[in-house]
Coordinates of C-alpha atoms in Angstrom, one line a residue:
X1 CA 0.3 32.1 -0.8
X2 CA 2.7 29.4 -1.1
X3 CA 1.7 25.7 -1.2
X4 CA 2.1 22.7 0.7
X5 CA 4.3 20.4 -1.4
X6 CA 3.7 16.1 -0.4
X7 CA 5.8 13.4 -1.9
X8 CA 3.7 9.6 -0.9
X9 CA 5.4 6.8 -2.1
X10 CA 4.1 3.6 -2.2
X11 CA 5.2 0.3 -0.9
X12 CA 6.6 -2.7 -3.5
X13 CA 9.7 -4.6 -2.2
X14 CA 12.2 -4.0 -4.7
X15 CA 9.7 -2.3 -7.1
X16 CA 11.5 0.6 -5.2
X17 CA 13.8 0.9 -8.0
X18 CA 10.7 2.5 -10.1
X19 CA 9.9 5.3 -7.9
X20 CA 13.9 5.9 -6.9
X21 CA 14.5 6.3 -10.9
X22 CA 11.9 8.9 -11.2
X23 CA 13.1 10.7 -8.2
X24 CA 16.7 10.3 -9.4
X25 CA 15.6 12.7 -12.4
X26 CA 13.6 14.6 -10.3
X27 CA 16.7 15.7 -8.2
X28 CA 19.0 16.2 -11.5
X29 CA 16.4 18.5 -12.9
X30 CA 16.2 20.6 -9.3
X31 CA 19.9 20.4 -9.7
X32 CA 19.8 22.1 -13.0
X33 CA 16.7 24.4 -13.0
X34 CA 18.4 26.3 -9.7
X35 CA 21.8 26.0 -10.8
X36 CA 22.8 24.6 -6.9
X37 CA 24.8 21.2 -6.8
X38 CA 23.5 21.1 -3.4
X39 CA 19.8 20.9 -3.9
X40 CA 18.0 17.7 -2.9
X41 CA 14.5 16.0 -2.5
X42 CA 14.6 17.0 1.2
X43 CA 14.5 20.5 0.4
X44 CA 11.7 20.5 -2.1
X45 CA 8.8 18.8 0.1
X46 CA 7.2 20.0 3.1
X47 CA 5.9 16.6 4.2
X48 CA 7.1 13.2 3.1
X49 CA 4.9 10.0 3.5
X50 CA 5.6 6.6 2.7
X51 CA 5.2 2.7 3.7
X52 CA 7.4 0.0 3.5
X53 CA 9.5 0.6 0.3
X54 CA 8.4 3.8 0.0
X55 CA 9.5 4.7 3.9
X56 CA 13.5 3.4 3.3
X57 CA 13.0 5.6 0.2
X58 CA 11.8 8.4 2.3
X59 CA 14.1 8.0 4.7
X60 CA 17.1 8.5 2.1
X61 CA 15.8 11.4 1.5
X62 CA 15.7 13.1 5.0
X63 CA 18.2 11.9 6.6
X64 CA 20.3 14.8 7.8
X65 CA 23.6 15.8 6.6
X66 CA 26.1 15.1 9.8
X67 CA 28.9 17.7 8.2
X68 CA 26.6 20.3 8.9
X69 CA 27.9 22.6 6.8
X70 CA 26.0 24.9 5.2
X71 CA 28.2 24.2 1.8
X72 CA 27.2 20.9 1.9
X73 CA 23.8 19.4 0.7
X74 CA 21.5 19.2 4.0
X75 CA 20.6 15.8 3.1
X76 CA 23.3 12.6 4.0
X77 CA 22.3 10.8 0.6
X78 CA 21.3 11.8 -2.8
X79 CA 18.9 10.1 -5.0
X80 CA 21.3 8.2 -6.6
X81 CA 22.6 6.8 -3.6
X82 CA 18.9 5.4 -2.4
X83 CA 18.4 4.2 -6.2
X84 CA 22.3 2.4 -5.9
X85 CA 21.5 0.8 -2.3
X86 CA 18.4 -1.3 -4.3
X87 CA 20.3 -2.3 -7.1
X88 CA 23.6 -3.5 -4.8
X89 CA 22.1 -4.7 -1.7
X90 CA 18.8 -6.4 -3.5
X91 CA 20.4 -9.9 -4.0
X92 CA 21.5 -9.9 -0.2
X93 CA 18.7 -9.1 1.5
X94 CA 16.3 -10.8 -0.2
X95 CA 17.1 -13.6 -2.5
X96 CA 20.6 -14.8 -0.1
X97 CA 18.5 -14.5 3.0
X98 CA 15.8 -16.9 2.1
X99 CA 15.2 -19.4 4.6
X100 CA 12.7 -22.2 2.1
X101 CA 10.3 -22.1 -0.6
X102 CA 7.0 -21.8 0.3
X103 CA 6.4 -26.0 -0.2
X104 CA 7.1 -27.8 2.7
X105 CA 5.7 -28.5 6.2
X106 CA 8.3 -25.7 7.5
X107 CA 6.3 -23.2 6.0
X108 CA 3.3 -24.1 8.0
X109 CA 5.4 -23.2 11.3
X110 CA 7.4 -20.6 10.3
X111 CA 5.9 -18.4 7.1
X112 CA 8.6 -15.4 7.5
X113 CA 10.3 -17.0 3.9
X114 CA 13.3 -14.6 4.4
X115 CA 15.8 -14.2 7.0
X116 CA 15.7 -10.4 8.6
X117 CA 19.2 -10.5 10.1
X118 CA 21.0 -9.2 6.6
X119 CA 17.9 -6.6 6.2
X120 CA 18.8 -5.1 9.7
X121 CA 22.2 -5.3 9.4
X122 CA 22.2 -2.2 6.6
X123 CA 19.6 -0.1 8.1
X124 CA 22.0 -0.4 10.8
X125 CA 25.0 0.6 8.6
X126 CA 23.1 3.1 6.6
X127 CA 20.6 4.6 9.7
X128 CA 22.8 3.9 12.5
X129 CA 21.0 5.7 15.9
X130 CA 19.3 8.0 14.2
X131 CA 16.3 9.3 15.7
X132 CA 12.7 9.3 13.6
X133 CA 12.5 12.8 15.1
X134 CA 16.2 13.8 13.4
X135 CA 14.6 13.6 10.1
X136 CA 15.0 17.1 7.9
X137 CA 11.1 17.3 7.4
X138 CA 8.3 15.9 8.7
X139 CA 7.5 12.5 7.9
X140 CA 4.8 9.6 8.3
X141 CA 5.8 5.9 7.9
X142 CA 3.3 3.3 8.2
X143 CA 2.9 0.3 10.5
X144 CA 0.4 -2.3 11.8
X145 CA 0.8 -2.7 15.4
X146 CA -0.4 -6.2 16.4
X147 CA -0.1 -6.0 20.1
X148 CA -2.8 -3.0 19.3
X149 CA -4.7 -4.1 16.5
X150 CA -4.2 -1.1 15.2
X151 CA -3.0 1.1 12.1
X152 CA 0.2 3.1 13.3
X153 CA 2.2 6.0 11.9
X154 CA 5.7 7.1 13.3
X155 CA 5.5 10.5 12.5
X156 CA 9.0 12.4 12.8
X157 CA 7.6 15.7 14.2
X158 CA 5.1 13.4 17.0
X159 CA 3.4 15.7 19.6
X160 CA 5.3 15.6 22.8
X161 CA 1.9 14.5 24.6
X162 CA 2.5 10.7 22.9
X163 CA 5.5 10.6 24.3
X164 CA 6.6 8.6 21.2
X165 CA 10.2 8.4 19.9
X166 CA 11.9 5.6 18.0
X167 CA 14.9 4.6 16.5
X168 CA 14.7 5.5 12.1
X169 CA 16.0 1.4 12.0
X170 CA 13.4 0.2 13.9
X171 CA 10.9 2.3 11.8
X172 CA 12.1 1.2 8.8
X173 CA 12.3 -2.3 10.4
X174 CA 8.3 -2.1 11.1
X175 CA 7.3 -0.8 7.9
X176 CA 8.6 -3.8 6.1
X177 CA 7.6 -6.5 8.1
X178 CA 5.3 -7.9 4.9
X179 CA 3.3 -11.0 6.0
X180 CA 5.2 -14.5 5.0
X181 CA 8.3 -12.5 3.8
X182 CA 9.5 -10.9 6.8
X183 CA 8.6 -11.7 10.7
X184 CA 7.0 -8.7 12.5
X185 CA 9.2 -6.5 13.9
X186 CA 9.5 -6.2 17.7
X187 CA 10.7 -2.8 18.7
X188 CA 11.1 -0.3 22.1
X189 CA 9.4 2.9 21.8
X190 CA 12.7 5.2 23.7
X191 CA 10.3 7.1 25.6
X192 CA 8.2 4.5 27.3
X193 CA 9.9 1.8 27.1
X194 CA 6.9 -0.5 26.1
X195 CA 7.5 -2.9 23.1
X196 CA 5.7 -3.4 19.9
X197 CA 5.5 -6.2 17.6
X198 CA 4.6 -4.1 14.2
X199 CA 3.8 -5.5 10.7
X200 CA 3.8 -4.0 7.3
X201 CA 1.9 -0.8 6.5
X202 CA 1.1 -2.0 3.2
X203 CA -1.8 -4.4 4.5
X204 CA -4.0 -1.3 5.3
X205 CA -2.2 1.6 3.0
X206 CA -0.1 0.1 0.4
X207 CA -0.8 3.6 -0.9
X208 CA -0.6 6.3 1.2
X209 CA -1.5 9.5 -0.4
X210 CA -4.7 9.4 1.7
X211 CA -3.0 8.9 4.7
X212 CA -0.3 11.7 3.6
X213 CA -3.8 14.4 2.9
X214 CA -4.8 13.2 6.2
X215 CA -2.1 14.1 7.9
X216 CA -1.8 17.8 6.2
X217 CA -5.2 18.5 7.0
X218 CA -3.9 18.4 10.9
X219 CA -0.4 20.5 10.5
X220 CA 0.4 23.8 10.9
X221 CA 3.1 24.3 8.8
X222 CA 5.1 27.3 8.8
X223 CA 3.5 28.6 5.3
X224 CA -0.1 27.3 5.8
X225 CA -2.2 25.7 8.4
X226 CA -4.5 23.2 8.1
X227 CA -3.8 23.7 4.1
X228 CA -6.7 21.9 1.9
X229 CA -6.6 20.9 -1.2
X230 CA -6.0 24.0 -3.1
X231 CA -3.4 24.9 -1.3
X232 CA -1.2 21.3 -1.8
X233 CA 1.2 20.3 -4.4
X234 CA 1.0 16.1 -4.5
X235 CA 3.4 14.1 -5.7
X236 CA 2.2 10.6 -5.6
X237 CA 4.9 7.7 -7.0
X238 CA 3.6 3.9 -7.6
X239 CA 5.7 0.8 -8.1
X240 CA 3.6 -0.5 -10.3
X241 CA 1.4 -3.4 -8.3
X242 CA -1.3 -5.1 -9.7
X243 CA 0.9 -7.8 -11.6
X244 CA 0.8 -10.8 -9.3
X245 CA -0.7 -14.2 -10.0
X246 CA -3.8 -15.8 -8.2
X247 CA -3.2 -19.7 -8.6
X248 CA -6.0 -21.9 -10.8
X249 CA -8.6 -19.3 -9.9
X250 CA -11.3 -21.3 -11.4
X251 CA -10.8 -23.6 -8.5
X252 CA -10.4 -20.5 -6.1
X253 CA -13.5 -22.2 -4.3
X254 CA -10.9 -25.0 -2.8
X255 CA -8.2 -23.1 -2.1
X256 CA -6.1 -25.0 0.7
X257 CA -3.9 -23.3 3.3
X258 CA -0.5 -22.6 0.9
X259 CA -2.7 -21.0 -1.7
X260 CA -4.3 -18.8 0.5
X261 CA -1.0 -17.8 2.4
X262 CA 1.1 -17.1 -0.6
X263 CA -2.2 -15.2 -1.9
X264 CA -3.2 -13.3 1.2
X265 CA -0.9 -10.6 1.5
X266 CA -0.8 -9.9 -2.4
X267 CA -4.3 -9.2 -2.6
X268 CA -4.3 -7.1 0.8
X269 CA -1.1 -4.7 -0.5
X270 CA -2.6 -4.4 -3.8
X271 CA -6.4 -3.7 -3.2
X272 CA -5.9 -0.5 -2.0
X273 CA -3.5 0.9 -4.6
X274 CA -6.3 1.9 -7.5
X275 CA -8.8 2.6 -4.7
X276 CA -6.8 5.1 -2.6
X277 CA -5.7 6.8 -6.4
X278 CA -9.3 6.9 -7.5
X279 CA -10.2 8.5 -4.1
X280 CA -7.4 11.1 -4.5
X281 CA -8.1 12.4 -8.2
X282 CA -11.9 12.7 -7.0
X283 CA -10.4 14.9 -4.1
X284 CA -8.7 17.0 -6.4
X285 CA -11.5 16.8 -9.0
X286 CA -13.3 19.4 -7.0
X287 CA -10.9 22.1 -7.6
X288 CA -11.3 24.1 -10.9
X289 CA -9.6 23.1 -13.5
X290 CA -6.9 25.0 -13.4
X291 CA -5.7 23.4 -10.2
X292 CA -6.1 19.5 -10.6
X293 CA -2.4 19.6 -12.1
X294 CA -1.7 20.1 -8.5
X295 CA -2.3 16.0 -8.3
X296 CA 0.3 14.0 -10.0
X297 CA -0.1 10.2 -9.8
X298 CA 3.1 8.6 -11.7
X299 CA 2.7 4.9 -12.0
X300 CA 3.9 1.8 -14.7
X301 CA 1.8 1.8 -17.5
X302 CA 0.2 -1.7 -17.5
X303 CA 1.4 -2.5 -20.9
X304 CA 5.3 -1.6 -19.4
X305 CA 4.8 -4.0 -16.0
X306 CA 7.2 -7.3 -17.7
X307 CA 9.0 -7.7 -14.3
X308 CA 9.0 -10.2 -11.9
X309 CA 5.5 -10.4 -9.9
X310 CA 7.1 -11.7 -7.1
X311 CA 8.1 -8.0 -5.0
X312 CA 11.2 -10.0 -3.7
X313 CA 12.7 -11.0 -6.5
X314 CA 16.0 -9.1 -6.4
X315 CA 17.6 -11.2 -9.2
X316 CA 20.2 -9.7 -11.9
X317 CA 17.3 -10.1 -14.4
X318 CA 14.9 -8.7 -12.1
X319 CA 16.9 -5.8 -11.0
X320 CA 17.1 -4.9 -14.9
X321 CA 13.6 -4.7 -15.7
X322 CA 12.9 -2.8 -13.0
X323 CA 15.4 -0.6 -14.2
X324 CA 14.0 -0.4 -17.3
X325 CA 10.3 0.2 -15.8
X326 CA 11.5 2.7 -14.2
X327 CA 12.6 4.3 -17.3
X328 CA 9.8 3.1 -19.1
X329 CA 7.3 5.3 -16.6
X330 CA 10.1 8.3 -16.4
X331 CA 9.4 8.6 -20.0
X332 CA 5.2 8.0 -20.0
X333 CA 5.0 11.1 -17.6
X334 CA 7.9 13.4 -18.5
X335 CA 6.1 15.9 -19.6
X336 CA 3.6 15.8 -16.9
X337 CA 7.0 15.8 -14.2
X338 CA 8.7 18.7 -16.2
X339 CA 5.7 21.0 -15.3
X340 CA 5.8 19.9 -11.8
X341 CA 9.5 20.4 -10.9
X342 CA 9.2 24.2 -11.6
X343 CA 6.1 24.4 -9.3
X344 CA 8.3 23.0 -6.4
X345 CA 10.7 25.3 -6.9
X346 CA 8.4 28.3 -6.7
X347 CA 6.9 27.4 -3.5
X348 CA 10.1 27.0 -1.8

């Protein structure tokens, strides 16, 4: 029987540009190994789950086609086209929509360090009206809903019973909302009507993957239901976390309000990164041994990460290292990729 094939990408600000390199060769070598110019991530993967970063990512990937023509690629954008909207658009959502550097008494009013009104403006231009539901495959984004106090996932094939259905924007919108860089996102669910005022899905699953078994363990898809672990093929992409800087940490103990702001939401998006990996291999640990391959965790080798700490930092010089980690990690788990690619292919 064929298996269930899950890309989860993490979130990382403009470490983006790691994970969009490797899936830029990924799509070349699907490309080339089935000899159809068409072929892209979309039709690879039967489920797609990502948060912040790794949802805009995702939702390059599935974003329909308008031409619909079956001569044309199903997808709207390639992987080249996600990688090229980090590398372009970078400097003008981040670094020329910052409002103040964190020292100052604004910063004690107002902790949103960057203007949202550029960010909006090209998931407007890129997403337009497009529904979450329009998506090619299915698809999980994550979200912390503050008016519920509670982890939420848009999910692109939602049960009718939630009556839940949202602008792709607005999702995208959510998912990025990152404590003291953006300012939660307030959005209209179109069914109901009822607003939400959502946060970052990084500060409870920077990584997903768990979140992306979770939700195959509840889905009947057309090839499997309910599949389990033996019957998944997990792609799991990093941006290579972990790097930030905790300020005079011997004195940690007297920490005043800046330190612990700027520090919070670091420690929050990066705590679960090595956890929810660990958790995964030992998942996939049970099978025999034939069948762990079926796990692939790609992530920077710690001895590659010489990029910026800050995830914002969209500057020339930024935007090249993370180039060059990108290429850096490509390169560490080629080997491991190759022999992946061709197991995507035959469970299509």
């Amino acid at each position: 029987m064929k298996k269930i094939r899950i890309l989860s990408i993490d979130g990382g600000g403009m470490r983006g540009i790691i994970p969009g390199t490797v899936l830029v060769y990924l799509e070349n070598q699907l490309i080339k190994q089935t000899g159809n110019p068409n072929s892209r991530i979309a039709d690879y993967f039967d489920l797609v789950v990502g948060t912040s970063t790794g949802g805009i990512l995702s939702s390059f990937y599935l974003t329909p086609n308008p031409l619909s023509d079956p001569l044309e690629p199903s997808a709207r954008f390639s992987a080249q086209e996600a990688l090229s909207f980090y590398v372009e658009k970078g400097n003008q959502i981040f670094n020329q929509s910052k409002k103040f550097n964190w020292f100052g008494v604004r910063a004690l009013f107002n902790a949103g360090r960057y203007s949202a009104v550029t960010f909006e403006r090209e998931l407007e231009t890129l997403f337009e009206n497009l529904k979450m539901s329009q998506l090619l495959k299915p698809c999980v984004i994550t979200t912390y809903d503050m008016k519920a106090k509670a982890a939420f996932f848009f999910n692109s094939r939602e049960n009718s019973s939630k009556r839940r259905e949202f602008y792709l924007k607005d999702v995208l919108r959510s998912t990025s909302a990152a404590p003291t860089y953006f300012p939660p996102a307030k959005i209209q669910n179109l069914k109901t009507r009822e607003w939400m005022y959502n946060i970052d899905g990084g500060v409870f699953a920077n990584n997903p993957a768990l979140c992306a078994y979770a939700e195959a363990r509840t889905t009947k898809f057309k090839k499997e239901h309910f599949p389990t672990a033996k019957n998944l093929l997990f792609l799991s992409l990093g941006t290579g976390g972990g790097g930030f800087q905790l300020p005079k940490l011997r004195r940690s103990h007297r920490w005043g309000l800046i330190n612990w702001a700027k520090s919070i939401p670091e420690i929050m998006m990066d705590g679960s990164l090595d956890t929810v990996n660990y958790q995964m291999r030992e998942l996939f640990g049970t099978l025999s041994k034939s069948q762990q391959d079926q796990f692939l965790r790609i992530d920077v080798p710690s001895k590659k990460r010489e990029y910026a700490s800050d995830m914002a930092d969209a500057s020339p010089k930024n935007i090249k290292d993370l180039q060059k980690a990108g290429k850096e990690t490509l390169n560490a788990f080629k080997s491991q990729l190759d022999a992946f690619i061709p197991e995507l292919i035959k469970n299509q």
